[in-house]
mmCIF file with all atom_site columns, C-alpha atoms in Angstrom:
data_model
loop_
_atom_site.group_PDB
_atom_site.id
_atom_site.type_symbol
_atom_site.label_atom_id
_atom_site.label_alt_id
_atom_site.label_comp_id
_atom_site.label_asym_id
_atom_site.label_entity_id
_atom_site.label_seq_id
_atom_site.pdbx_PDB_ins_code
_atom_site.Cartn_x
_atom_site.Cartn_y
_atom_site.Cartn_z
_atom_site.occupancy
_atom_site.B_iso_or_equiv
_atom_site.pdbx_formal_charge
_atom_site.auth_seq_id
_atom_site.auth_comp_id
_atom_site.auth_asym_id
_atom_site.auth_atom_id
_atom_site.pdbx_PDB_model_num
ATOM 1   C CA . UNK A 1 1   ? 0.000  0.000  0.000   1.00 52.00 ? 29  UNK A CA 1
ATOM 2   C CA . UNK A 1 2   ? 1.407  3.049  -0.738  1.00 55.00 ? 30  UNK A CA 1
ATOM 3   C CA . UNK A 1 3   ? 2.011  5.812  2.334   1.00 64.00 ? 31  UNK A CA 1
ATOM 4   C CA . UNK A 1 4   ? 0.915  9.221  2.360   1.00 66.00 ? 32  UNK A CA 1
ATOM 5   C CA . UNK A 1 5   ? 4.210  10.529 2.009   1.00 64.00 ? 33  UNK A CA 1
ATOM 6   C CA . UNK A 1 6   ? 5.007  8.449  -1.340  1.00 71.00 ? 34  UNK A CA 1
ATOM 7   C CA . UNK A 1 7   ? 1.287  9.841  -2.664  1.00 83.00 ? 35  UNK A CA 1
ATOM 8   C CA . UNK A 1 8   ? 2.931  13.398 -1.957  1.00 86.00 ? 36  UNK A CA 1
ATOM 9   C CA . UNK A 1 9   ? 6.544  12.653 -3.502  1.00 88.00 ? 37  UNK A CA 1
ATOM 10  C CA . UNK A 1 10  ? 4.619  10.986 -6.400  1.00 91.00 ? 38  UNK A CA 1
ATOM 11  C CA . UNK A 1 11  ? 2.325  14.328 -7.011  1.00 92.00 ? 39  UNK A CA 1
ATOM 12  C CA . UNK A 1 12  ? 5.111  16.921 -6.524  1.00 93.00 ? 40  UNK A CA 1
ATOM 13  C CA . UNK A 1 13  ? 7.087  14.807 -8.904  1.00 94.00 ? 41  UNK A CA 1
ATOM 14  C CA . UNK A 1 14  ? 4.518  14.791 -11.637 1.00 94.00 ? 42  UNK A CA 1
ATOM 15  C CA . UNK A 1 15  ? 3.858  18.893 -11.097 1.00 95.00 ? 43  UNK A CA 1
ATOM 16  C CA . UNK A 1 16  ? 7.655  19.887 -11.644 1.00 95.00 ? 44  UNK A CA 1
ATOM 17  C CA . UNK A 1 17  ? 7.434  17.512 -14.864 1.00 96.00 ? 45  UNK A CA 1
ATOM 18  C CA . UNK A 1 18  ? 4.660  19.204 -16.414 1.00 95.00 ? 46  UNK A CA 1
ATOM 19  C CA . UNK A 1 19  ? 6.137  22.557 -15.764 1.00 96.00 ? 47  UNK A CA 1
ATOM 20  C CA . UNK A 1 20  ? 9.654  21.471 -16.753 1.00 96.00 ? 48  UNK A CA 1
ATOM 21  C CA . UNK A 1 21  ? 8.095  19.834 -19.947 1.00 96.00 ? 49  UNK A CA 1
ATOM 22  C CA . UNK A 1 22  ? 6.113  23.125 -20.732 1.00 96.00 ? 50  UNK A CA 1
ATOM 23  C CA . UNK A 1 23  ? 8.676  26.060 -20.274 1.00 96.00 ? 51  UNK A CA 1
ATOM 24  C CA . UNK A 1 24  ? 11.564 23.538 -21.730 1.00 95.00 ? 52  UNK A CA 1
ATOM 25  C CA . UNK A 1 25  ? 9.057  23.919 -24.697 1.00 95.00 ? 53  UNK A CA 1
ATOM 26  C CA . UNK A 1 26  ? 8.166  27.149 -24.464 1.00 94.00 ? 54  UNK A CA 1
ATOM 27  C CA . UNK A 1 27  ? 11.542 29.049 -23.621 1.00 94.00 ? 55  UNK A CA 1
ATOM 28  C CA . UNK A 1 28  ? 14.477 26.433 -24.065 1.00 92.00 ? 56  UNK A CA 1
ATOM 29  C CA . UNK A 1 29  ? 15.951 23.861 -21.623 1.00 93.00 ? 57  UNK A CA 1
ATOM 30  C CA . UNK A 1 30  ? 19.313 26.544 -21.331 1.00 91.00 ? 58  UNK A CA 1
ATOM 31  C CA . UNK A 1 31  ? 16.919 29.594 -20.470 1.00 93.00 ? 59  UNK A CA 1
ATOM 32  C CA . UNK A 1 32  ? 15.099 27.378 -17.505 1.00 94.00 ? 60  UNK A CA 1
ATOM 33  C CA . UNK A 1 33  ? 16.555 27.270 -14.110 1.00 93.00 ? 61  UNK A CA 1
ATOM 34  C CA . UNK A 1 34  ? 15.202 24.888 -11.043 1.00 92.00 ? 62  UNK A CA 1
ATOM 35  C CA . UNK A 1 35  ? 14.055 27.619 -9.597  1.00 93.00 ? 63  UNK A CA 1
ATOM 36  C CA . UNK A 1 36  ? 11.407 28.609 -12.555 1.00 94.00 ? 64  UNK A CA 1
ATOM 37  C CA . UNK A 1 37  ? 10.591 24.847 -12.738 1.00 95.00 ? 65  UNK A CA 1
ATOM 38  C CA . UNK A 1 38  ? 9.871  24.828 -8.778  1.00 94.00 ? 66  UNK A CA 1
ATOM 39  C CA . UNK A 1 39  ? 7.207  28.181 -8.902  1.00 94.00 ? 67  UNK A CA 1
ATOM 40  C CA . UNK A 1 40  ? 5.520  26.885 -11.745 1.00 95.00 ? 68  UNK A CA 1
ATOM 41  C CA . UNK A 1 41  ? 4.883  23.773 -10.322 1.00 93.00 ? 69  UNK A CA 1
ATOM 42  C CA . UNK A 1 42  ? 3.942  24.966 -7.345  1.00 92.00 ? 70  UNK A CA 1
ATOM 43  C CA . UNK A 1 43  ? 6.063  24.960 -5.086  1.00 89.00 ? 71  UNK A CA 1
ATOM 44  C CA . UNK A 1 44  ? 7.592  27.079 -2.333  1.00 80.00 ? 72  UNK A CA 1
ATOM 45  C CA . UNK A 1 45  ? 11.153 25.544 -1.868  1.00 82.00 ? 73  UNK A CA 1
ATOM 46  C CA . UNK A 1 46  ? 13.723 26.688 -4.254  1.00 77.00 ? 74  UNK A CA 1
ATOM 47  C CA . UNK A 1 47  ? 15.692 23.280 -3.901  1.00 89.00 ? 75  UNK A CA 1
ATOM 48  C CA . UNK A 1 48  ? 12.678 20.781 -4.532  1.00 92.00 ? 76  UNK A CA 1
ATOM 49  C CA . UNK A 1 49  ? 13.483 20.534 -8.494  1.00 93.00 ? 77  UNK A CA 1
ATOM 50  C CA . UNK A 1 50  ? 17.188 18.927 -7.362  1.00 91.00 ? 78  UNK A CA 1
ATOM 51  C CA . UNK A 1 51  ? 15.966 17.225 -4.628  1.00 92.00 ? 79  UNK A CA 1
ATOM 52  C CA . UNK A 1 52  ? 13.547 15.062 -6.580  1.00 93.00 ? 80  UNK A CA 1
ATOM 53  C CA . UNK A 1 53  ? 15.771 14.920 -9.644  1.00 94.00 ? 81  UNK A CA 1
ATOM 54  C CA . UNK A 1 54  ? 19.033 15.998 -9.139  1.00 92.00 ? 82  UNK A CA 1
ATOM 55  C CA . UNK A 1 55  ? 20.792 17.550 -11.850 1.00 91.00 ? 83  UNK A CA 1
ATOM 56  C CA . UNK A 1 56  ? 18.913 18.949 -15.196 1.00 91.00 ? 84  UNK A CA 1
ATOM 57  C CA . UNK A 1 57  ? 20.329 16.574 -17.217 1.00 92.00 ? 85  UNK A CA 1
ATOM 58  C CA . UNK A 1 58  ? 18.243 14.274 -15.120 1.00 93.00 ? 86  UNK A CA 1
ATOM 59  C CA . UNK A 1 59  ? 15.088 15.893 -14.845 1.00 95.00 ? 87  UNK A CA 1
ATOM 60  C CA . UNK A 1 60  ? 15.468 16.170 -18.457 1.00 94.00 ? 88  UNK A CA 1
ATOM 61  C CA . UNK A 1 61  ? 15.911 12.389 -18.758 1.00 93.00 ? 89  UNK A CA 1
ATOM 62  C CA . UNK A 1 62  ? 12.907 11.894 -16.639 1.00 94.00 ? 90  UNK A CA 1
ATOM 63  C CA . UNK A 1 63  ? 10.628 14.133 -18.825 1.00 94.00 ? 91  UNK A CA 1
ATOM 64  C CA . UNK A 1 64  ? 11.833 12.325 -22.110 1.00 93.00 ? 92  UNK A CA 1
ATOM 65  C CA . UNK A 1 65  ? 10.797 8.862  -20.478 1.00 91.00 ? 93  UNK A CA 1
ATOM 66  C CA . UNK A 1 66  ? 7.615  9.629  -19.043 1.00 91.00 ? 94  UNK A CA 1
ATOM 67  C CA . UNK A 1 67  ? 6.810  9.740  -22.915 1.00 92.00 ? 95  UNK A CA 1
ATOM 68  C CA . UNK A 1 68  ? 8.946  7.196  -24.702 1.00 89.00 ? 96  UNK A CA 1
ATOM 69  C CA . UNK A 1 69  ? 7.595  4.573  -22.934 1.00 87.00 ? 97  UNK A CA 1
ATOM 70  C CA . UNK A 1 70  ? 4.453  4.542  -23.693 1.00 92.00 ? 98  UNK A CA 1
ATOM 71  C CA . UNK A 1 71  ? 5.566  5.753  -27.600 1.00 93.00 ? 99  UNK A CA 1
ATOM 72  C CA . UNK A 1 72  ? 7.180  2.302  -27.546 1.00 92.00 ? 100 UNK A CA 1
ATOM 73  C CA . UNK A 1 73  ? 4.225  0.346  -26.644 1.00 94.00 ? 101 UNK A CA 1
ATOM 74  C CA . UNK A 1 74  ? 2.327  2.063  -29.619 1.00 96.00 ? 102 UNK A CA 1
ATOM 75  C CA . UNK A 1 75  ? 5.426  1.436  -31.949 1.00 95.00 ? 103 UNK A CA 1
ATOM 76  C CA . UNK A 1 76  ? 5.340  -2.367 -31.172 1.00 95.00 ? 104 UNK A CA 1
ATOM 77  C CA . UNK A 1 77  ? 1.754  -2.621 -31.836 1.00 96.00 ? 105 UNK A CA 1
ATOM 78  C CA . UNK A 1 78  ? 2.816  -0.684 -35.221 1.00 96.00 ? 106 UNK A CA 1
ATOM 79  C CA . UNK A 1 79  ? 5.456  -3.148 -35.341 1.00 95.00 ? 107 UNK A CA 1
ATOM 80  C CA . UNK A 1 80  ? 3.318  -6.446 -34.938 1.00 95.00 ? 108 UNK A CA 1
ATOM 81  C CA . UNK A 1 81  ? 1.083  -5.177 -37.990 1.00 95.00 ? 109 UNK A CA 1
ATOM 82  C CA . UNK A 1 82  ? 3.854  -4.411 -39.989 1.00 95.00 ? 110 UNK A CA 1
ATOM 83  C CA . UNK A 1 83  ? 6.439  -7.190 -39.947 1.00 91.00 ? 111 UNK A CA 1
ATOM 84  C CA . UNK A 1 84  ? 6.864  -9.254 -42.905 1.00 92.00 ? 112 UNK A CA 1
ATOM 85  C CA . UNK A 1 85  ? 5.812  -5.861 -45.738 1.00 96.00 ? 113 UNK A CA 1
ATOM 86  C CA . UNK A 1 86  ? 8.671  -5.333 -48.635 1.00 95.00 ? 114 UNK A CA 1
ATOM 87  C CA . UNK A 1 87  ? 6.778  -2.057 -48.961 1.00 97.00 ? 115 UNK A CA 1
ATOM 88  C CA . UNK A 1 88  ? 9.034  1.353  -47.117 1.00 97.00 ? 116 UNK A CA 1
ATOM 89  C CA . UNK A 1 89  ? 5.600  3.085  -46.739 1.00 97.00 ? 117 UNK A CA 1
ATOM 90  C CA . UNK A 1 90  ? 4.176  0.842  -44.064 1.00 98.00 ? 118 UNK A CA 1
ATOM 91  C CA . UNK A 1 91  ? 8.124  0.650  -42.415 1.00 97.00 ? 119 UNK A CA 1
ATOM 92  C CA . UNK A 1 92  ? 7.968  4.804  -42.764 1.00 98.00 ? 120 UNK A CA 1
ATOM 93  C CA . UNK A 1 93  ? 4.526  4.903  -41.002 1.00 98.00 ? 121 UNK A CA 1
ATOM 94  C CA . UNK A 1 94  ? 5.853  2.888  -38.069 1.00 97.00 ? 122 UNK A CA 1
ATOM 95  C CA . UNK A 1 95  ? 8.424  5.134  -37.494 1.00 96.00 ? 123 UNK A CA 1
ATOM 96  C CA . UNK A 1 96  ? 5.374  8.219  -37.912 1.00 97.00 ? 124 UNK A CA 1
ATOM 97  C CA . UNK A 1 97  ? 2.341  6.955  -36.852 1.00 97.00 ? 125 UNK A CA 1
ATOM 98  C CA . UNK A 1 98  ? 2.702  5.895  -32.975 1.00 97.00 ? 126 UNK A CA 1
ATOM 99  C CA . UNK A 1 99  ? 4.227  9.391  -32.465 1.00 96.00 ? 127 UNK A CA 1
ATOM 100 C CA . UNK A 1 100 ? 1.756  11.318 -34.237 1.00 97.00 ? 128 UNK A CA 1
ATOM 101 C CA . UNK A 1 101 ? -0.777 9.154  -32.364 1.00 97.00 ? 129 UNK A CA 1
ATOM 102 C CA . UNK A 1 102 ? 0.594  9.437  -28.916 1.00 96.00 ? 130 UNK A CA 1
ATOM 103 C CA . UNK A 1 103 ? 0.464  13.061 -29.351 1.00 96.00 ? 131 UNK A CA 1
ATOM 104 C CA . UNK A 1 104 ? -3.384 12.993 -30.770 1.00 97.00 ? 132 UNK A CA 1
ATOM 105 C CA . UNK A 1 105 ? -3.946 10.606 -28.122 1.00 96.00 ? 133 UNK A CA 1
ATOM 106 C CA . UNK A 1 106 ? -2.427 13.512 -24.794 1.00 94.00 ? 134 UNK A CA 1
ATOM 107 C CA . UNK A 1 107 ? -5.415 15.980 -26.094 1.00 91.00 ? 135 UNK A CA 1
ATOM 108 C CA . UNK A 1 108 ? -4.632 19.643 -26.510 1.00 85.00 ? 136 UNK A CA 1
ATOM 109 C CA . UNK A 1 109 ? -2.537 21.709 -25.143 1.00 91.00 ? 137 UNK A CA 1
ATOM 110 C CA . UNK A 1 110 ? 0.784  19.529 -25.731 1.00 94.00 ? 138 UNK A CA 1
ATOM 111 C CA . UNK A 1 111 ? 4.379  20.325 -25.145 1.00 96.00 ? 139 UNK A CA 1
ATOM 112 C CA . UNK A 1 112 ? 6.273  17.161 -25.808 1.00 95.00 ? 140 UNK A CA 1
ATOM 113 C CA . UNK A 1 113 ? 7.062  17.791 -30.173 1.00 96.00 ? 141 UNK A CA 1
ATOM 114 C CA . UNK A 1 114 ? 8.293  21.066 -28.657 1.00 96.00 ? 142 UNK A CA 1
ATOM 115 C CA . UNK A 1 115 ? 10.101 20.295 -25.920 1.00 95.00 ? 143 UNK A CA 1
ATOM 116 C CA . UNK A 1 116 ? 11.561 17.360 -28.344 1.00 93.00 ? 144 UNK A CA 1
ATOM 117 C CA . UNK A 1 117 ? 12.220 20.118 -31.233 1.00 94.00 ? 145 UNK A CA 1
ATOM 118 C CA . UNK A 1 118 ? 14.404 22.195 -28.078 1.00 93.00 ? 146 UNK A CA 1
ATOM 119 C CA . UNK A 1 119 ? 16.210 19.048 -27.555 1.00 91.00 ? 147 UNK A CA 1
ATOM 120 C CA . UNK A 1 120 ? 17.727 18.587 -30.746 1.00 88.00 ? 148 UNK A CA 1
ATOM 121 C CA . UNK A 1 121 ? 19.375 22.162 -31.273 1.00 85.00 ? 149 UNK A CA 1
ATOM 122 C CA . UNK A 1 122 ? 21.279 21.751 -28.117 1.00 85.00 ? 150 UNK A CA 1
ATOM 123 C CA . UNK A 1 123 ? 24.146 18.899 -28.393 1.00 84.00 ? 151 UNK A CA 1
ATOM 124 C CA . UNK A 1 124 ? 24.221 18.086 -24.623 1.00 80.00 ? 152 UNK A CA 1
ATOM 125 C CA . UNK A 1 125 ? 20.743 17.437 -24.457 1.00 87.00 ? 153 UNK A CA 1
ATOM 126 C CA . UNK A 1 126 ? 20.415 15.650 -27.963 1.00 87.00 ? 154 UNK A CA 1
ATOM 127 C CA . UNK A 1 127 ? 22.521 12.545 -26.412 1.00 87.00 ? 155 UNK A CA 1
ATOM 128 C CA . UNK A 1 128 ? 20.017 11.624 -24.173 1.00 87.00 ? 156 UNK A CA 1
ATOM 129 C CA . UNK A 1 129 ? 17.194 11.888 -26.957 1.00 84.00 ? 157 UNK A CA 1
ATOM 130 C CA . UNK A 1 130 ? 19.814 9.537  -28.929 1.00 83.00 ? 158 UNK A CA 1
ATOM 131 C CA . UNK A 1 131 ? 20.700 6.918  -26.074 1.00 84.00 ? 159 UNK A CA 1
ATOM 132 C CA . UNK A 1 132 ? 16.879 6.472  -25.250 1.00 81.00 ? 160 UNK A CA 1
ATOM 133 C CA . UNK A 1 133 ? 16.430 6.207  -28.893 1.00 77.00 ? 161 UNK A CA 1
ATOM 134 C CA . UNK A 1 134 ? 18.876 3.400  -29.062 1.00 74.00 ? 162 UNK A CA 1
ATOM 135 C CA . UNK A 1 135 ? 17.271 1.712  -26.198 1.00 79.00 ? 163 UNK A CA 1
ATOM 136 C CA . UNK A 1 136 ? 14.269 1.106  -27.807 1.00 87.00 ? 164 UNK A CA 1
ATOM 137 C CA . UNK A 1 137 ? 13.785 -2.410 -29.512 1.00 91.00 ? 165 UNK A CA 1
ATOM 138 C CA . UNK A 1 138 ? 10.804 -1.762 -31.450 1.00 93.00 ? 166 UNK A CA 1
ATOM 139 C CA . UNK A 1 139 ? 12.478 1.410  -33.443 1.00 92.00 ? 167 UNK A CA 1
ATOM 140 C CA . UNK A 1 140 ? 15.642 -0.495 -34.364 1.00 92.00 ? 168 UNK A CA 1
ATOM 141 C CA . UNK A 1 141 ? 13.558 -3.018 -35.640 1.00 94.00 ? 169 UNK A CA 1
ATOM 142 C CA . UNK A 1 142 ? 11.283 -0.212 -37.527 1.00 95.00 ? 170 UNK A CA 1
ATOM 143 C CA . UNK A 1 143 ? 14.981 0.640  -39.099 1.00 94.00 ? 171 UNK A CA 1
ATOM 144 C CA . UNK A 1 144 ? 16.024 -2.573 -39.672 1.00 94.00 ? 172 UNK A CA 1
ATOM 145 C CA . UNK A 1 145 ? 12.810 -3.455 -41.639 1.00 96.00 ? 173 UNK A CA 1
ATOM 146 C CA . UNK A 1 146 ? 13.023 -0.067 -43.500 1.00 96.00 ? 174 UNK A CA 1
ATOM 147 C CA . UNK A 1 147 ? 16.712 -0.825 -44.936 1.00 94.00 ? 175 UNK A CA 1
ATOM 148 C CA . UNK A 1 148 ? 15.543 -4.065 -46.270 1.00 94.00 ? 176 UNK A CA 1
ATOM 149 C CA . UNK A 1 149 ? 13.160 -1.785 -48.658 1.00 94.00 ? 177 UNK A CA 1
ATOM 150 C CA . UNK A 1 150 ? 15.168 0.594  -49.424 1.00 93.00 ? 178 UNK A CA 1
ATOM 151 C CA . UNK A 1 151 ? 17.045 0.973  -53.173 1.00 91.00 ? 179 UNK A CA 1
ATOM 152 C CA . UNK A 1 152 ? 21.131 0.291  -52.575 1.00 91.00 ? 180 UNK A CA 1
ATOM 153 C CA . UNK A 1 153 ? 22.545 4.178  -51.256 1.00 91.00 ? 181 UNK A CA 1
ATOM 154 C CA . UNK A 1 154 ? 25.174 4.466  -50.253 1.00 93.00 ? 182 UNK A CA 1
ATOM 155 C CA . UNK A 1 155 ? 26.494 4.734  -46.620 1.00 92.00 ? 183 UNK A CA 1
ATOM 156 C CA . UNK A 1 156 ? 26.467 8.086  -46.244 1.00 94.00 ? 184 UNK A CA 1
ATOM 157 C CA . UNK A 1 157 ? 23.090 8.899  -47.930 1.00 95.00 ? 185 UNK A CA 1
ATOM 158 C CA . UNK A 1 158 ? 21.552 6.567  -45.633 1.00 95.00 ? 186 UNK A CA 1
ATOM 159 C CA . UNK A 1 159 ? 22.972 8.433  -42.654 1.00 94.00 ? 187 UNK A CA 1
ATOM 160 C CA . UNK A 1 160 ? 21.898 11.599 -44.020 1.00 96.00 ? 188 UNK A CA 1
ATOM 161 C CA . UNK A 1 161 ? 18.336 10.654 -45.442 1.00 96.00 ? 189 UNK A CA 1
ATOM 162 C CA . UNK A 1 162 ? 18.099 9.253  -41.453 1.00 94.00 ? 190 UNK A CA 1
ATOM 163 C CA . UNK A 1 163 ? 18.847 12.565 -40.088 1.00 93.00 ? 191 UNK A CA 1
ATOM 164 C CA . UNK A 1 164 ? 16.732 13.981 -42.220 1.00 96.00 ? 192 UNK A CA 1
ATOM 165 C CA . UNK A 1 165 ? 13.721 12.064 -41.058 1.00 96.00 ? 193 UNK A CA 1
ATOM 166 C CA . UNK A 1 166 ? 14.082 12.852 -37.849 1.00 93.00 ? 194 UNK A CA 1
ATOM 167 C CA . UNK A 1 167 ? 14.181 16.347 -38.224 1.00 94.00 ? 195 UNK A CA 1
ATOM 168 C CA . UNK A 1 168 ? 11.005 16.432 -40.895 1.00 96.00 ? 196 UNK A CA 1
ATOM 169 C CA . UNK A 1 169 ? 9.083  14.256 -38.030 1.00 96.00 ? 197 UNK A CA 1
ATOM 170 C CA . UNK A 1 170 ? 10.008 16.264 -34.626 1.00 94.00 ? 198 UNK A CA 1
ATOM 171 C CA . UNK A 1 171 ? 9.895  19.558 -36.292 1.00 96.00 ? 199 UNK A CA 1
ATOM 172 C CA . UNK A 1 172 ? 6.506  19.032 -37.956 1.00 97.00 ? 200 UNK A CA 1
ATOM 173 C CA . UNK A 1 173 ? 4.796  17.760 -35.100 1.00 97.00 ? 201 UNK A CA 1
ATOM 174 C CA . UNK A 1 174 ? 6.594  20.725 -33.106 1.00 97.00 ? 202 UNK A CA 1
ATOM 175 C CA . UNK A 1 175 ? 5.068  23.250 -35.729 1.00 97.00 ? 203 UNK A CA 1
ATOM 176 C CA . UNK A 1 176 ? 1.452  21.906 -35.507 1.00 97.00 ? 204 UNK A CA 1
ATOM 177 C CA . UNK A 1 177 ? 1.719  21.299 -31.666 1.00 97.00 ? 205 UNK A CA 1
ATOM 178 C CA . UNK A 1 178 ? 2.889  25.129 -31.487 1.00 96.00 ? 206 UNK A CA 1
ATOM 179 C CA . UNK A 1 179 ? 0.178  26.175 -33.923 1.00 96.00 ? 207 UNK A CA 1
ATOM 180 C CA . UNK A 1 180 ? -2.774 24.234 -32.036 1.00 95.00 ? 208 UNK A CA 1
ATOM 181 C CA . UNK A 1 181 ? -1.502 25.482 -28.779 1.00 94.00 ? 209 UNK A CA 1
ATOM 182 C CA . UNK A 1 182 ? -2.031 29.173 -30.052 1.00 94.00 ? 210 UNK A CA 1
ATOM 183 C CA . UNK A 1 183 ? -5.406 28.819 -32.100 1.00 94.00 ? 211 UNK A CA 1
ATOM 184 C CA . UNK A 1 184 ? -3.498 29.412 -35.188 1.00 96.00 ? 212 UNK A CA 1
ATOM 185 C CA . UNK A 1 185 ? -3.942 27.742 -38.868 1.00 96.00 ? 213 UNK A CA 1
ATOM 186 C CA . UNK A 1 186 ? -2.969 24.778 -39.893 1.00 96.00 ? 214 UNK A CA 1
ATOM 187 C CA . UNK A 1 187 ? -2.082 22.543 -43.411 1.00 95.00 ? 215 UNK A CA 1
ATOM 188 C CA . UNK A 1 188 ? -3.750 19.501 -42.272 1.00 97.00 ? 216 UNK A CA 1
ATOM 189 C CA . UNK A 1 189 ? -6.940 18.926 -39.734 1.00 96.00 ? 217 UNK A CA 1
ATOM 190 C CA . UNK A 1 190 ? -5.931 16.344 -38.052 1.00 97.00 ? 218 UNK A CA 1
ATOM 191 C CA . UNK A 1 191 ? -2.712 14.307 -36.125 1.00 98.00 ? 219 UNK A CA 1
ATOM 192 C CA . UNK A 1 192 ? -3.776 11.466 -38.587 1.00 98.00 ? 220 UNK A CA 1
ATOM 193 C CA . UNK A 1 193 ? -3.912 13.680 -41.523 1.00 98.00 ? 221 UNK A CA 1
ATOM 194 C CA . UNK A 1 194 ? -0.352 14.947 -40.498 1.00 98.00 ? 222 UNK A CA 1
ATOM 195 C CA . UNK A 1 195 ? 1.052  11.587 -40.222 1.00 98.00 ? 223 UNK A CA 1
ATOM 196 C CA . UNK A 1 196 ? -0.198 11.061 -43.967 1.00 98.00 ? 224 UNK A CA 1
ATOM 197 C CA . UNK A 1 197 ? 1.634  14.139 -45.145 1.00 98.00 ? 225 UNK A CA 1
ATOM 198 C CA . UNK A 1 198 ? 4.662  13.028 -43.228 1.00 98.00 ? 226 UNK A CA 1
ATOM 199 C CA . UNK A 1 199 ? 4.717  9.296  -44.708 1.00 98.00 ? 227 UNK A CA 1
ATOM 200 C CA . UNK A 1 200 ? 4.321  10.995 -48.017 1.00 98.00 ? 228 UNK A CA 1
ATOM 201 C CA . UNK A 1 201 ? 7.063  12.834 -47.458 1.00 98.00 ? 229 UNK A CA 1
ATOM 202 C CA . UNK A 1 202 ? 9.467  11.020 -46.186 1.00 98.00 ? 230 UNK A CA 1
ATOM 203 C CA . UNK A 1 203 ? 8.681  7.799  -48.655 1.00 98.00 ? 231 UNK A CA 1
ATOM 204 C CA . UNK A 1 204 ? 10.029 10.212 -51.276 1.00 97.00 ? 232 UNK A CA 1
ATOM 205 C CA . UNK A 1 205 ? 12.619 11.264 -49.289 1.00 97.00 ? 233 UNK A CA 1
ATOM 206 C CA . UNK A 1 206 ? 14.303 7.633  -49.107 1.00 97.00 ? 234 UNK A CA 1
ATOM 207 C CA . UNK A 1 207 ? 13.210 6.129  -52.395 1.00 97.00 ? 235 UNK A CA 1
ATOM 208 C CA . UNK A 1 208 ? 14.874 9.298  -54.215 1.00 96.00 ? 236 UNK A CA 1
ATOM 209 C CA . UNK A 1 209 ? 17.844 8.455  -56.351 1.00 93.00 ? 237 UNK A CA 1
ATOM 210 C CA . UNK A 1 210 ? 21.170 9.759  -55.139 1.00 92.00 ? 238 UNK A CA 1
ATOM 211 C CA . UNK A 1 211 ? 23.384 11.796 -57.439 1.00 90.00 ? 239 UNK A CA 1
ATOM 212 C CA . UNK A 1 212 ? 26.268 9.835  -58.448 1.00 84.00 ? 240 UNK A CA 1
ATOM 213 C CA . UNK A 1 213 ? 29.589 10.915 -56.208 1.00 74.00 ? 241 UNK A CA 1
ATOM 214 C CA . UNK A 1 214 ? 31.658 13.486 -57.618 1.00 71.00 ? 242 UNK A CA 1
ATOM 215 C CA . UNK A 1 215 ? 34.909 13.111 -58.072 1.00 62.00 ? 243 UNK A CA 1
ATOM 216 C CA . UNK A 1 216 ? 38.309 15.635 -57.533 1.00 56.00 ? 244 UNK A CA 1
ATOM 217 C CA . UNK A 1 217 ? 37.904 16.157 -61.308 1.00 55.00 ? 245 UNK A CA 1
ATOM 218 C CA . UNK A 1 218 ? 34.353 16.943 -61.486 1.00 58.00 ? 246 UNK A CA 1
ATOM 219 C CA . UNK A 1 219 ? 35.093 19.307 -58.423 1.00 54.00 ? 247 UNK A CA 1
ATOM 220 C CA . UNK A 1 220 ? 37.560 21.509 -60.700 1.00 48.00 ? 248 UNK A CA 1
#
């Protein structure tokens, strides 16, 4: 049975990450101190933020797993319905679809794409987006089953065309999270819709021929 005092911990916990998660989103994780965190969740002492989580590369840790988690359980289902296709659309919308659907799923106002989109312009923060990435079974098999459908690139293009996907999908989603969160217009009506445009997208993106490499001469 849980005590009162765990109930307590559990709630102030939960406060400081919504309003870490929201003004990481809304200002940048370097413009944030603790002490912002702890009076917009709330909360009198100017300490509790490190108390509960220590440094900000942990709280920032914590906020990132509150929400990959459960993206993973929605990217296995994805995964499950998807094995065995030879077709890089279905492998692309397993990589879309279960984020685009988590984030449908939270209900407006979010601050997750956001607070994602903040995480990859700073390089400190970006490694933890990177080692929970590569923690995750059910994207590395989404990978794995998109390389078997892809045309023969080379090395390099594949590394590129990846980082390019993950900047088209957290950026997106940041724009129309951004855009819903302020009332504003936007190109599609729907998270579902948005996936579609992204799958489009990004199929195009990796079945695209590459330009053959150019050598010293050609460079002259």
């Amino acid at each position: 049975m849980t005590s009162p005092r765990t109930s307590r911990a559990e709630a102030t916990r939960a406060l400081i990450l919504d309003a870490a998660e929201r003004l990481f989103a809304e200002r940048g994780v370097l413009a944030v101190s603790n002490r912002q965190i702890g009076e917009a969740a709330g909360q009198g002492n100017t300490a509790v933020v490190g108390y509960h989580f220590g440094a900000k590369e942990d709280l920032v840790r914590a906020v990132v797993r509150r929400h990959t988690s459960r993206i993973e359980g929605l990217r296995a289902e994805a995964l499950a319905a998807t094995e065995g296709s030879s077709e890089a659309r279905d492998w692309v919308g397993c990589l879309v679809r279960p984020f685009t659907g988590y984030l449908d799923a939270l209900g407006a106002p979010t601050w997750f794409a956001r607070f994602h989109a903040q995480l990859t312009t700073e390089p400190a923060y970006r490694e933890i987006v990177t080692q929970e990435s590569l923690g995750s079974p059910a994207l590395l098999a989404t990978i794995e089953g998109l390389n078997r459908c892809l045309p023969d690139l080379p090395a390099e293009v594949r590394l590129e065309r990846g980082d390019m996907t993950r900047l088209l999908m957290v950026h997106v989603c940041a724009e129309r999270e951004r855009a819903l969160a302020e009332d504003a217009p936007t190109p599609r009506t729907t998270w579902d819709a948005t996936a579609t445009g992204l799958v489009d997208a990004l199929v195009g993106l990796w079945l695209a021929p590459a330009a053959p490499a150019r050598t010293e001469g050609d460079r002259a």
